[in-house]
Amino acid sequence: MVVIAQTGLQVMTSVLAAYAIVFGRFRRPGLILAAYLVTMMIPNEATVVANYLTIRSVGLFDTLIAVFIPFVASAYSIFLLRQTFMSFPTEILEAATIDGAGPMRFLFRFLLPLTKPIIMTVTLVSAIAAWNGYLWPLLVTESPTSRTVQVGVKALFDEADTDFGAGLAGLVVVSIPTIILVIVGQKFLARGLTEGAVK
């Protein structure tokens, strides 16, 4: 649930933000992008306490929402999509506009299908990051029903009578979804990350 919610929301907000920066009617879209990129320079560890206090104050502690809500937007994903949208052929945009396509129709009928590799790359990177999250889920959850699988695997090694066989089996099981995601999406990862590298 955390992976699906975090990945879906992150991709949605990144697509809409990048679309607004590139095709919106802002006077200085570069400043907006710079504001997003500044957040990449702040280590996650520096914002943990502030985010934790916020989650506590709004009553979301020990819930699944608390695990993914700080990650519904990603400056890296926005930057990646913005660079792709910037290289989108203007002829297609002009033809769609003449044809009477509105902003949302252009986004869903033209822009997203033609930039599918980078969308898949952003989705895969977001999903893998959500699946491998450990520190934040550990801090904002207490009950086993709210904790993610990474925290659960670590708990296998924290028991007084540690069963190393069960712990190692847990590590293997936890690694399987990541391996499957990379194998299935490796062509999208390679194509998406090198998109625009060669003209």
XYZ file of N, CA and C in Angstrom, residues 35-123:
267
model
N 13.706 26.723 -7.024
C 13.150 26.504 -5.681
C 12.995 25.019 -5.391
N 12.593 24.255 -6.403
C 12.496 22.803 -6.236
C 13.878 22.184 -6.046
N 14.831 22.625 -6.863
C 16.158 22.018 -6.822
C 16.894 22.317 -5.519
N 16.584 23.450 -4.896
C 17.217 23.773 -3.611
C 16.912 22.696 -2.578
N 15.714 22.127 -2.648
C 15.346 21.094 -1.676
C 16.205 19.836 -1.817
N 16.798 19.622 -3.007
C 17.664 18.463 -3.196
C 18.980 18.626 -2.460
N 19.338 19.865 -2.137
C 20.605 20.124 -1.450
C 20.493 19.930 0.062
N 19.266 19.762 0.555
C 19.061 19.572 1.986
C 18.992 18.072 2.264
N 19.895 17.540 3.088
C 19.857 16.096 3.372
C 18.551 15.704 4.067
N 18.074 14.512 3.773
C 16.845 14.038 4.406
C 16.960 14.010 5.923
N 18.160 13.719 6.419
C 18.362 13.646 7.862
C 18.123 14.990 8.540
N 18.321 16.084 7.792
C 18.147 17.411 8.373
C 16.680 17.780 8.566
N 15.797 17.097 7.861
C 14.361 17.414 7.956
C 13.568 16.366 8.736
N 14.243 15.349 9.233
C 13.547 14.256 9.909
C 12.806 14.751 11.143
N 13.476 15.559 11.972
C 12.863 16.013 13.223
C 11.638 16.880 12.939
N 11.774 17.821 12.006
C 10.642 18.699 11.667
C 9.472 17.894 11.112
N 9.759 16.939 10.237
C 8.690 16.102 9.680
C 8.045 15.231 10.751
N 8.862 14.710 11.648
C 8.339 13.871 12.730
C 7.401 14.671 13.624
N 7.803 15.895 13.995
C 6.955 16.731 14.846
C 5.657 17.110 14.135
N 5.750 17.331 12.832
C 4.544 17.651 12.062
C 3.573 16.472 12.040
N 4.105 15.287 11.799
C 3.264 14.081 11.783
C 2.600 13.879 13.143
N 3.343 14.114 14.202
C 2.789 13.986 15.555
C 1.684 15.002 15.799
N 1.919 16.235 15.362
C 0.973 17.315 15.655
C -0.347 17.162 14.915
N -0.338 16.543 13.738
C -1.579 16.379 12.972
C -2.256 15.030 13.239
N -1.695 14.250 14.156
C -2.332 13.007 14.565
C -2.189 11.853 13.594
N -1.136 11.844 12.802
C -0.934 10.766 11.837
C 0.107 9.744 12.287
N 0.619 9.908 13.504
C 1.648 8.984 13.972
C 1.109 7.559 14.015
N 1.955 6.621 13.624
C 1.632 5.194 13.599
C 0.505 4.871 12.615
N 0.522 5.537 11.479
C -0.414 5.226 10.392
C 0.377 5.040 9.102
N -0.235 4.367 8.140
C 0.430 4.179 6.846
C 0.584 5.501 6.104
N -0.367 6.421 6.324
C -0.277 7.729 5.659
C 1.001 8.454 6.068
N 1.369 8.333 7.342
C 2.571 9.005 7.837
C 3.823 8.496 7.147
N 3.800 7.252 6.679
C 4.985 6.664 6.053
C 5.273 7.285 4.699
N 4.218 7.588 3.917
C 4.469 8.063 2.551
C 4.179 9.542 2.327
N 3.474 10.204 3.235
C 3.051 11.583 2.969
C 4.211 12.564 2.749
N 5.379 12.426 3.414
C 6.459 13.388 3.137
C 7.107 13.210 1.763
N 6.777 12.119 1.076
C 7.451 11.804 -0.186
C 6.522 11.873 -1.393
N 5.419 12.590 -1.271
C 4.487 12.678 -2.401
C 5.001 13.630 -3.489
N 6.051 14.364 -3.212
C 6.672 15.217 -4.228
C 8.172 14.955 -4.225
N 8.771 14.980 -5.398
C 10.200 14.707 -5.534
C 10.826 15.709 -6.500
N 11.789 16.475 -6.010
C 12.462 17.459 -6.863
C 13.220 16.779 -7.999
N 13.793 15.621 -7.718
C 14.530 14.895 -8.756
C 13.613 14.476 -9.895
N 12.443 13.940 -9.541
C 11.484 13.513 -10.568
C 10.980 14.707 -11.373
N 10.710 15.810 -10.694
C 10.253 17.016 -11.387
C 11.318 17.501 -12.354
N 12.571 17.510 -11.912
C 13.672 17.955 -12.778
C 13.815 17.047 -13.994
N 13.747 15.742 -13.773
C 13.887 14.780 -14.870
C 12.778 14.959 -15.905
N 11.550 15.103 -15.432
C 10.417 15.286 -16.339
C 10.464 16.644 -17.018
N 10.898 17.646 -16.304
C 10.991 18.990 -16.904
C 11.975 18.990 -18.069
N 13.110 18.318 -17.894
C 14.096 18.254 -18.973
C 13.526 17.531 -20.188
N 12.758 16.489 -19.960
C 12.139 15.746 -21.064
C 11.084 16.580 -21.763
N 10.233 17.250 -20.977
C 9.175 18.070 -21.563
C 9.753 19.247 -22.348
N 10.914 19.745 -21.911
C 11.551 20.863 -22.619
C 11.965 20.469 -24.038
N 12.309 19.200 -24.220
C 12.752 18.736 -25.543
C 11.592 18.218 -26.396
N 10.365 18.357 -25.900
C 9.208 17.881 -26.649
C 9.028 18.738 -27.910
N 8.796 18.106 -29.071
C 8.674 18.870 -30.322
C 7.544 19.911 -30.265
N 7.877 21.149 -30.556
C 6.879 22.219 -30.518
C 5.848 22.075 -31.643
N 6.237 21.371 -32.717
C 5.298 21.174 -33.822
C 4.069 20.388 -33.375
N 4.290 19.387 -32.520
C 3.160 18.585 -32.024
C 2.267 19.433 -31.129
N 2.881 20.259 -30.306
C 2.105 21.155 -29.443
C 1.268 22.118 -30.273
N 1.879 22.693 -31.300
C 1.148 23.633 -32.155
C 0.013 22.936 -32.906
N 0.284 21.728 -33.398
C -0.755 20.985 -34.124
C -1.910 20.621 -33.193
N -1.591 20.229 -31.962
C -2.635 19.876 -30.998
C -3.455 21.100 -30.621
N -2.802 22.240 -30.495
C -3.508 23.477 -30.145
C -4.448 23.894 -31.269
N -3.962 23.796 -32.508
C -4.804 24.140 -33.666
C -5.990 23.188 -33.765
N -5.757 21.937 -33.386
C -6.817 20.929 -33.432
C -7.849 21.125 -32.325
N -7.572 22.056 -31.433
C -8.519 22.359 -30.368
C -8.293 21.602 -29.075
N -7.117 20.986 -28.930
C -6.821 20.237 -27.707
C -6.516 21.197 -26.567
N -7.200 21.010 -25.442
C -6.944 21.810 -24.254
C -5.704 21.304 -23.532
N -5.317 21.973 -22.447
C -4.100 21.585 -21.722
C -4.122 20.140 -21.220
N -5.240 19.709 -20.640
C -5.292 18.357 -20.085
C -5.341 17.301 -21.189
N -6.042 17.600 -22.266
C -6.074 16.659 -23.385
C -4.693 16.531 -24.012
N -3.994 17.643 -24.161
C -2.637 17.597 -24.692
C -1.725 16.775 -23.786
N -1.895 16.950 -22.474
C -1.059 16.222 -21.521
C -1.275 14.715 -21.627
N -2.533 14.281 -21.615
C -2.826 12.851 -21.546
C -2.852 12.155 -22.901
N -3.141 12.890 -23.972
C -3.242 12.267 -25.297
C -1.951 12.363 -26.105
N -1.123 13.353 -25.797
C 0.077 13.559 -26.601
C 1.365 13.476 -25.779
N 1.439 14.289 -24.730
C 2.703 14.416 -23.994
C 3.094 13.131 -23.267
N 2.192 12.592 -22.459
C 2.540 11.395 -21.680
C 2.815 10.163 -22.544
N 1.992 9.873 -23.561
C 2.317 8.699 -24.394
C 3.658 8.820 -25.118
N 4.027 10.037 -25.519
C 5.273 10.214 -26.263
C 6.495 10.315 -25.363
N 6.290 10.455 -24.069
C 7.414 10.487 -23.122
C 7.335 9.295 -22.164
N 6.795 8.202 -22.659
C 6.582 7.014 -21.823
C 7.866 6.482 -21.175
N 9.010 6.444 -21.878
C 10.221 5.908 -21.229
C 10.624 6.673 -19.971
N 10.564 7.981 -20.014
C 10.972 8.755 -18.837
C 9.933 8.649 -17.732
N 8.655 8.528 -18.098
C 7.605 8.327 -17.086
C 7.831 6.997 -16.376
N 8.171 5.963 -17.136
C 8.446 4.655 -16.544
C 9.693 4.711 -15.664
N 10.698 5.462 -16.082
C 11.908 5.605 -15.277
C 11.595 6.246 -13.936
N 10.840 7.333 -13.966
C 10.455 8.016 -12.730
C 9.628 7.086 -11.841
N 8.726 6.327 -12.449
C 7.895 5.396 -11.687
C 8.729 4.319 -11.013
